[in-house]
Amino acid sequence: MSDLKTIVAQYILTLPPYPKGRDWRGEEDLVRLSANENPLGPSPKALDAITSGLKDINRYPDGAGRGLKEKLARRLKLSSDHIILGNGSNEIFELAARIVLQGGEKVLLPEPTFAYYRIAVQAQGARCVAVPLREFKIDLSMVIDKVTAKTRLIFLCNPNNPTGTIFNRSDLDDFFAQLPSQVLVVVDEAYGEYVTAPDYPRFQEYLQSERWIIVTKTFSKFYGLAGLRLGYGIANPELIAYMERARQPFSVNLLAQMAAEAALEDEEHRAKTARTNETGKQYLYEELTRLGISFVPSEANFILVRCGTQTSQVMERLMQEGIVVRGMAGYGLKEYIRVTIGLPEENKGVIEVLDQWKKSS
């Protein structure tokens, strides 16, 4: 057999794998504050829908996701042809890259940001150009400065992961005013439902722009359906139609579609999720400030916390108490941890460990 490295494309050989995390089976008693999941779990209505759908899993799902698209369209006050469903938002990112990249083009990414954008881009043979954050925020003026004739795609995470920061409506207006027409922009709003800032730009403003834009959203975070993998994109119907051509059939499974439809109807669970996150965030802000621990104010369901040169020791202390957080060394932020905002008792547990650490340091 020939050496496989002579067959595989060079841009795949150098493609970094997405960090998978550990297998948590058998460790259900751990407090998992590392993946920005909804600590309340899914909506009870979604669980009922999953149970009722189990008898039909011998059948293929609706490949077009008509029922879910119609519910989303009514909620978003759009037509369903503005919406595309995906196996998580990741599939939408892949489709965006697939329809505009042919190899050799440039794609702009903030740095640090969600790791999968780079994978989706490099898997198409394109080149990623990193734009550093300014004071933990995406600076759209710096992004514009990096645009060239070879730029075909820009990924923007708003709120950004892992910093939780946003760019506002005024920043966006200035950005669009200078953006060349040949560039497709993907705005990832995975954490958009958590935002309380009044100047946060909403998807309607993107769609009104004279630019090619895809806004992506997910059921993994706010809706608590991460294990079912379901995201969606909102864009001009012409753009959606091209993405649909490139999408694999039946990529969104039956139970995911049924659960999402039910979750959209559960206003009580949505309100409780928002309230739990905001209350937990304010508690963590107050306690971190009391302890003299610096952090980045967040519009998402996580907080970036600075532990300095003792970050690994802090993570170990938390783990000893059964609390898992995410180290940020892989994002170039080796002195930080990212803490998902959990239930009140989970947040309190984090603070107790940090309090002990501060007293002993």
GROMACS .gro file of C-alpha atoms in nm:
model
  361
    1MET     CA    1   0.000   0.000   0.000
    2SER     CA    2   0.117   0.354  -0.074
    3ASP     CA    3   0.171   0.608   0.201
    4LEU     CA    4  -0.172   0.755   0.281
    5LYS     CA    5  -0.013   1.097   0.323
    6THR     CA    6   0.053   1.102  -0.052
    7ILE     CA    7  -0.320   1.064  -0.118
    8VAL     CA    8  -0.486   1.285   0.145
    9ALA     CA    9  -0.510   1.655   0.057
   10GLN     CA   10  -0.238   1.867   0.217
   11TYR     CA   11  -0.490   2.097   0.384
   12ILE     CA   12  -0.645   1.794   0.556
   13LEU     CA   13  -0.308   1.667   0.675
   14THR     CA   14  -0.252   1.993   0.860
   15LEU     CA   15  -0.612   2.024   0.984
   16PRO     CA   16  -0.628   2.034   1.365
   17PRO     CA   17  -0.902   1.808   1.509
   18TYR     CA   18  -1.178   1.965   1.713
   19PRO     CA   19  -1.114   1.899   2.086
   20LYS     CA   20  -1.362   1.624   2.174
   21GLY     CA   21  -1.348   1.642   2.552
   22ARG     CA   22  -1.363   1.339   2.778
   23ASP     CA   23  -1.622   1.064   2.801
   24TRP     CA   24  -1.845   1.151   3.098
   25ARG     CA   25  -2.038   0.822   3.111
   26GLY     CA   26  -2.037   0.684   3.463
   27GLU     CA   27  -1.954   1.026   3.608
   28GLU     CA   28  -2.303   1.173   3.621
   29ASP     CA   29  -2.242   1.315   3.970
   30LEU     CA   30  -1.990   1.568   3.836
   31VAL     CA   31  -2.096   1.930   3.800
   32ARG     CA   32  -2.025   1.997   3.433
   33LEU     CA   33  -1.966   2.368   3.378
   34SER     CA   34  -1.733   2.328   3.082
   35ALA     CA   35  -1.951   2.316   2.771
   36ASN     CA   36  -2.202   2.602   2.814
   37GLU     CA   37  -2.498   2.366   2.839
   38ASN     CA   38  -2.834   2.460   2.990
   39PRO     CA   39  -2.817   2.347   3.356
   40LEU     CA   40  -3.197   2.312   3.369
   41GLY     CA   41  -3.193   2.046   3.099
   42PRO     CA   42  -3.444   2.039   2.815
   43SER     CA   43  -3.805   2.150   2.825
   44PRO     CA   44  -4.043   1.888   2.971
   45LYS     CA   45  -4.248   1.935   2.654
   46ALA     CA   46  -3.945   1.843   2.447
   47LEU     CA   47  -3.894   1.527   2.654
   48ASP     CA   48  -4.259   1.431   2.599
   49ALA     CA   49  -4.219   1.485   2.226
   50ILE     CA   50  -3.907   1.265   2.216
   51THR     CA   51  -4.089   0.988   2.402
   52SER     CA   52  -4.384   1.002   2.163
   53GLY     CA   53  -4.152   0.991   1.863
   54LEU     CA   54  -3.955   0.683   1.966
   55LYS     CA   55  -4.202   0.448   1.799
   56ASP     CA   56  -4.132   0.609   1.462
   57ILE     CA   57  -3.752   0.598   1.455
   58ASN     CA   58  -3.764   0.322   1.193
   59ARG     CA   59  -3.881   0.597   0.954
   60TYR     CA   60  -3.676   0.871   0.793
   61PRO     CA   61  -3.746   1.223   0.917
   62ASP     CA   62  -3.888   1.494   0.696
   63GLY     CA   63  -3.577   1.586   0.501
   64ALA     CA   64  -3.698   1.943   0.456
   65GLY     CA   65  -3.798   1.986   0.821
   66ARG     CA   66  -4.119   2.156   0.714
   67GLY     CA   67  -4.297   2.147   1.049
   68LEU     CA   68  -4.005   2.294   1.240
   69LYS     CA   69  -3.931   2.553   0.973
   70GLU     CA   70  -4.292   2.670   0.979
   71LYS     CA   71  -4.285   2.710   1.358
   72LEU     CA   72  -3.957   2.896   1.342
   73ALA     CA   73  -4.086   3.117   1.061
   74ARG     CA   74  -4.393   3.218   1.260
   75ARG     CA   75  -4.181   3.296   1.563
   76LEU     CA   76  -3.926   3.493   1.360
   77LYS     CA   77  -4.191   3.662   1.144
   78LEU     CA   78  -4.031   3.532   0.824
   79SER     CA   79  -4.121   3.288   0.550
   80SER     CA   80  -3.987   2.935   0.588
   81ASP     CA   81  -3.769   2.974   0.277
   82HIS     CA   82  -3.549   3.210   0.484
   83ILE     CA   83  -3.449   2.915   0.707
   84ILE     CA   84  -3.217   2.616   0.671
   85LEU     CA   85  -3.180   2.342   0.931
   86GLY     CA   86  -2.853   2.169   1.018
   87ASN     CA   87  -2.699   1.897   1.229
   88GLY     CA   88  -2.595   2.158   1.482
   89SER     CA   89  -2.481   2.502   1.370
   90ASN     CA   90  -2.162   2.329   1.258
   91GLU     CA   91  -2.336   2.197   0.949
   92ILE     CA   92  -2.446   2.549   0.857
   93PHE     CA   93  -2.085   2.667   0.887
   94GLU     CA   94  -1.974   2.384   0.659
   95LEU     CA   95  -2.243   2.467   0.403
   96ALA     CA   96  -2.145   2.833   0.399
   97ALA     CA   97  -1.783   2.735   0.333
   98ARG     CA   98  -1.883   2.474   0.077
   99ILE     CA   99  -2.087   2.705  -0.146
  100VAL     CA  100  -1.837   2.992  -0.172
  101LEU     CA  101  -1.488   2.843  -0.130
  102GLN     CA  102  -1.310   2.670  -0.416
  103GLY     CA  103  -0.958   2.656  -0.274
  104GLY     CA  104  -0.705   2.929  -0.211
  105GLU     CA  105  -0.947   3.197  -0.096
  106LYS     CA  106  -0.911   3.376   0.236
  107VAL     CA  107  -1.151   3.360   0.529
  108LEU     CA  108  -1.135   3.604   0.819
  109LEU     CA  109  -1.179   3.475   1.174
  110PRO     CA  110  -1.157   3.658   1.507
  111GLU     CA  111  -0.901   3.510   1.743
  112PRO     CA  112  -0.983   3.358   1.978
  113THR     CA  113  -1.326   3.239   1.872
  114PHE     CA  114  -1.521   2.916   1.825
  115ALA     CA  115  -1.274   2.653   1.705
  116TYR     CA  116  -1.493   2.483   1.444
  117TYR     CA  117  -1.495   2.777   1.201
  118ARG     CA  118  -1.130   2.709   1.119
  119ILE     CA  119  -1.199   2.340   1.065
  120ALA     CA  120  -1.491   2.409   0.830
  121VAL     CA  121  -1.277   2.650   0.629
  122GLN     CA  122  -0.957   2.448   0.607
  123ALA     CA  123  -1.153   2.136   0.509
  124GLN     CA  124  -1.246   2.327   0.190
  125GLY     CA  125  -0.884   2.410   0.114
  126ALA     CA  126  -0.915   2.780   0.199
  127ARG     CA  127  -0.681   2.988   0.411
  128CYS     CA  128  -0.778   3.132   0.750
  129VAL     CA  129  -0.664   3.482   0.841
  130ALA     CA  130  -0.688   3.557   1.214
  131VAL     CA  131  -0.798   3.898   1.339
  132PRO     CA  132  -0.702   3.947   1.705
  133LEU     CA  133  -0.958   4.067   1.956
  134ARG     CA  134  -0.923   4.409   2.114
  135GLU     CA  135  -0.981   4.406   2.491
  136PHE     CA  136  -1.155   4.067   2.455
  137LYS     CA  137  -1.397   4.202   2.192
  138ILE     CA  138  -1.431   4.155   1.816
  139ASP     CA  139  -1.328   4.488   1.662
  140LEU     CA  140  -1.512   4.509   1.330
  141SER     CA  141  -1.290   4.793   1.210
  142MET     CA  142  -0.990   4.561   1.244
  143VAL     CA  143  -1.179   4.293   1.050
  144ILE     CA  144  -1.250   4.537   0.766
  145ASP     CA  145  -0.882   4.632   0.752
  146LYS     CA  146  -0.797   4.266   0.677
  147VAL     CA  147  -1.040   4.232   0.384
  148THR     CA  148  -0.872   4.187   0.044
  149ALA     CA  149  -0.983   4.093  -0.306
  150LYS     CA  150  -0.933   3.726  -0.210
  151THR     CA  151  -1.159   3.743   0.097
  152ARG     CA  152  -1.474   3.539   0.037
  153LEU     CA  153  -1.605   3.463   0.384
  154ILE     CA  154  -1.604   3.613   0.734
  155PHE     CA  155  -1.710   3.437   1.055
  156LEU     CA  156  -1.831   3.652   1.345
  157CYS     CA  157  -1.947   3.504   1.675
  158ASN     CA  158  -2.182   3.739   1.862
  159PRO     CA  159  -2.163   3.693   2.160
  160ASN     CA  160  -1.815   3.562   2.100
  161ASN     CA  161  -1.704   3.229   2.241
  162PRO     CA  162  -1.498   3.213   2.465
  163THR     CA  163  -1.513   3.578   2.577
  164GLY     CA  164  -1.891   3.637   2.596
  165THR     CA  165  -1.851   3.986   2.450
  166ILE     CA  166  -2.059   4.145   2.173
  167PHE     CA  167  -2.029   4.405   1.901
  168ASN     CA  168  -2.320   4.647   1.889
  169ARG     CA  169  -2.559   4.784   1.629
  170SER     CA  170  -2.350   5.092   1.550
  171ASP     CA  171  -2.038   4.878   1.498
  172LEU     CA  172  -2.235   4.657   1.261
  173ASP     CA  173  -2.368   4.949   1.057
  174ASP     CA  174  -2.017   5.085   1.006
  175PHE     CA  175  -1.891   4.739   0.916
  176PHE     CA  176  -2.156   4.681   0.649
  177ALA     CA  177  -2.102   5.028   0.503
  178GLN     CA  178  -1.740   4.933   0.423
  179LEU     CA  179  -1.779   4.564   0.337
  180PRO     CA  180  -1.718   4.469  -0.029
  181SER     CA  181  -2.011   4.297  -0.200
  182GLN     CA  182  -1.823   3.975  -0.282
  183VAL     CA  183  -1.787   3.871   0.085
  184LEU     CA  184  -2.027   3.635   0.260
  185VAL     CA  185  -2.065   3.695   0.635
  186VAL     CA  186  -2.169   3.428   0.885
  187VAL     CA  187  -2.287   3.570   1.218
  188ASP     CA  188  -2.307   3.297   1.482
  189GLU     CA  189  -2.570   3.380   1.746
  190ALA     CA  190  -2.543   3.055   1.942
  191TYR     CA  191  -2.576   3.256   2.264
  192GLY     CA  192  -2.803   3.529   2.132
  193GLU     CA  193  -3.102   3.432   2.348
  194TYR     CA  194  -2.901   3.515   2.661
  195VAL     CA  195  -2.814   3.871   2.558
  196THR     CA  196  -2.971   4.155   2.758
  197ALA     CA  197  -2.776   4.451   2.610
  198PRO     CA  198  -3.017   4.694   2.440
  199ASP     CA  199  -2.777   4.773   2.154
  200TYR     CA  200  -2.731   4.409   2.049
  201PRO     CA  201  -2.806   4.378   1.675
  202ARG     CA  202  -3.084   4.129   1.597
  203PHE     CA  203  -3.114   3.911   1.290
  204GLN     CA  204  -3.377   4.135   1.125
  205GLU     CA  205  -3.112   4.406   1.092
  206TYR     CA  206  -2.876   4.169   0.914
  207LEU     CA  207  -3.140   4.061   0.664
  208GLN     CA  208  -3.222   4.422   0.580
  209SER     CA  209  -2.861   4.483   0.483
  210GLU     CA  210  -2.754   4.493   0.120
  211ARG     CA  211  -2.499   4.222   0.196
  212TRP     CA  212  -2.489   3.844   0.179
  213ILE     CA  213  -2.530   3.731   0.538
  214ILE     CA  214  -2.620   3.410   0.720
  215VAL     CA  215  -2.725   3.431   1.085
  216THR     CA  216  -2.692   3.099   1.267
  217LYS     CA  217  -2.872   2.989   1.581
  218THR     CA  218  -2.884   2.668   1.782
  219PHE     CA  219  -3.106   2.457   2.004
  220SER     CA  220  -2.799   2.331   2.193
  221LYS     CA  221  -2.758   2.613   2.445
  222PHE     CA  222  -3.069   2.805   2.551
  223TYR     CA  223  -3.307   2.520   2.463
  224GLY     CA  224  -3.101   2.248   2.629
  225LEU     CA  225  -3.094   2.008   2.333
  226ALA     CA  226  -2.718   1.980   2.279
  227GLY     CA  227  -2.730   1.600   2.262
  228LEU     CA  228  -2.969   1.604   1.966
  229ARG     CA  229  -2.753   1.835   1.748
  230LEU     CA  230  -2.982   2.089   1.586
  231GLY     CA  231  -2.902   2.435   1.454
  232TYR     CA  232  -3.045   2.660   1.187
  233GLY     CA  233  -2.950   2.945   0.958
  234ILE     CA  234  -3.147   3.254   0.859
  235ALA     CA  235  -3.066   3.422   0.528
  236ASN     CA  236  -3.195   3.553   0.195
  237PRO     CA  237  -3.398   3.273   0.027
  238GLU     CA  238  -3.164   3.273  -0.274
  239LEU     CA  239  -2.867   3.201  -0.049
  240ILE     CA  240  -3.064   2.937   0.143
  241ALA     CA  241  -3.151   2.761  -0.185
  242TYR     CA  242  -2.785   2.720  -0.279
  243MET     CA  243  -2.701   2.588   0.067
  244GLU     CA  244  -2.986   2.336   0.043
  245ARG     CA  245  -2.830   2.200  -0.276
  246ALA     CA  246  -2.511   2.118  -0.086
  247ARG     CA  247  -2.677   1.980   0.229
  248GLN     CA  248  -2.680   1.606   0.290
  249PRO     CA  249  -3.029   1.449   0.307
  250PHE     CA  250  -3.191   1.379   0.645
  251SER     CA  251  -2.911   1.549   0.839
  252VAL     CA  252  -3.153   1.658   1.114
  253ASN     CA  253  -3.297   1.352   1.283
  254LEU     CA  254  -3.662   1.286   1.366
  255LEU     CA  255  -3.636   1.323   1.744
  256ALA     CA  256  -3.441   1.649   1.714
  257GLN     CA  257  -3.710   1.801   1.496
  258MET     CA  258  -3.990   1.689   1.727
  259ALA     CA  259  -3.809   1.808   2.041
  260ALA     CA  260  -3.732   2.148   1.888
  261GLU     CA  261  -4.092   2.205   1.781
  262ALA     CA  262  -4.210   2.130   2.135
  263ALA     CA  263  -3.935   2.342   2.295
  264LEU     CA  264  -4.044   2.645   2.093
  265GLU     CA  265  -4.388   2.619   2.254
  266ASP     CA  266  -4.259   2.611   2.613
  267GLU     CA  267  -4.251   2.977   2.715
  268GLU     CA  268  -4.223   2.884   3.084
  269HIS     CA  269  -3.900   2.693   3.028
  270ARG     CA  270  -3.759   2.975   2.815
  271ALA     CA  271  -3.834   3.232   3.086
  272LYS     CA  272  -3.688   3.011   3.358
  273THR     CA  273  -3.371   2.958   3.154
  274ALA     CA  274  -3.322   3.332   3.104
  275ARG     CA  275  -3.393   3.405   3.470
  276THR     CA  276  -3.159   3.131   3.597
  277ASN     CA  277  -2.877   3.256   3.379
  278GLU     CA  278  -2.914   3.623   3.467
  279THR     CA  279  -2.946   3.555   3.841
  280GLY     CA  280  -2.645   3.323   3.833
  281LYS     CA  281  -2.441   3.572   3.635
  282GLN     CA  282  -2.504   3.854   3.882
  283TYR     CA  283  -2.417   3.625   4.174
  284LEU     CA  284  -2.088   3.524   4.013
  285TYR     CA  285  -2.005   3.885   3.926
  286GLU     CA  286  -2.058   3.995   4.286
  287GLU     CA  287  -1.863   3.706   4.437
  288LEU     CA  288  -1.572   3.725   4.194
  289THR     CA  289  -1.548   4.098   4.262
  290ARG     CA  290  -1.553   4.031   4.637
  291LEU     CA  291  -1.269   3.783   4.598
  292GLY     CA  292  -1.066   4.022   4.383
  293ILE     CA  293  -1.070   3.784   4.087
  294SER     CA  294  -1.086   3.954   3.747
  295PHE     CA  295  -1.330   3.838   3.481
  296VAL     CA  296  -1.469   3.946   3.146
  297PRO     CA  297  -1.831   4.072   3.166
  298SER     CA  298  -2.041   3.840   2.953
  299GLU     CA  299  -2.359   3.853   2.747
  300ALA     CA  300  -2.366   3.473   2.722
  301ASN     CA  301  -2.418   3.182   2.964
  302PHE     CA  302  -2.052   3.161   3.066
  303ILE     CA  303  -1.786   3.384   3.219
  304LEU     CA  304  -1.416   3.405   3.135
  305VAL     CA  305  -1.230   3.411   3.469
  306ARG     CA  306  -0.863   3.497   3.516
  307CYS     CA  307  -0.669   3.269   3.751
  308GLY     CA  308  -0.323   3.380   3.641
  309THR     CA  309  -0.025   3.148   3.665
  310GLN     CA  310  -0.217   2.915   3.897
  311THR     CA  311  -0.488   2.827   3.645
  312SER     CA  312  -0.402   2.457   3.634
  313GLN     CA  313  -0.402   2.437   4.015
  314VAL     CA  314  -0.744   2.607   4.028
  315MET     CA  315  -0.885   2.362   3.776
  316GLU     CA  316  -0.747   2.074   3.978
  317ARG     CA  317  -0.904   2.212   4.299
  318LEU     CA  318  -1.239   2.242   4.122
  319MET     CA  319  -1.209   1.890   3.985
  320GLN     CA  320  -1.137   1.755   4.333
  321GLU     CA  321  -1.475   1.896   4.434
  322GLY     CA  322  -1.641   1.738   4.131
  323ILE     CA  323  -1.665   2.061   3.930
  324VAL     CA  324  -1.549   2.064   3.568
  325VAL     CA  325  -1.466   2.391   3.392
  326ARG     CA  326  -1.289   2.462   3.063
  327GLY     CA  327  -0.924   2.563   3.051
  328MET     CA  328  -0.851   2.826   2.788
  329ALA     CA  329  -0.490   2.746   2.697
  330GLY     CA  330  -0.607   2.608   2.363
  331TYR     CA  331  -0.758   2.949   2.287
  332GLY     CA  332  -0.435   3.131   2.369
  333LEU     CA  333  -0.571   3.238   2.710
  334LYS     CA  334  -0.366   3.015   2.936
  335GLU     CA  335  -0.433   3.225   3.248
  336TYR     CA  336  -0.811   3.191   3.214
  337ILE     CA  337  -1.086   2.940   3.271
  338ARG     CA  338  -1.434   2.950   3.119
  339VAL     CA  339  -1.710   2.879   3.366
  340THR     CA  340  -2.060   2.797   3.248
  341ILE     CA  341  -2.327   2.967   3.460
  342GLY     CA  342  -2.501   2.681   3.640
  343LEU     CA  343  -2.771   2.625   3.898
  344PRO     CA  344  -2.746   2.832   4.219
  345GLU     CA  345  -2.584   2.550   4.417
  346GLU     CA  346  -2.337   2.485   4.134
  347ASN     CA  347  -2.236   2.850   4.114
  348LYS     CA  348  -2.194   2.854   4.491
  349GLY     CA  349  -1.968   2.550   4.471
  350VAL     CA  350  -1.740   2.727   4.224
  351ILE     CA  351  -1.714   3.033   4.449
  352GLU     CA  352  -1.638   2.821   4.756
  353VAL     CA  353  -1.342   2.660   4.578
  354LEU     CA  354  -1.216   2.995   4.448
  355ASP     CA  355  -1.252   3.142   4.797
  356GLN     CA  356  -1.037   2.861   4.943
  357TRP     CA  357  -0.782   2.910   4.668
  358LYS     CA  358  -0.754   3.283   4.731
  359LYS     CA  359  -0.710   3.230   5.105
  360SER     CA  360  -0.431   2.978   5.049
  361SER     CA  361  -0.248   3.168   4.776
   0.00000   0.00000   0.00000
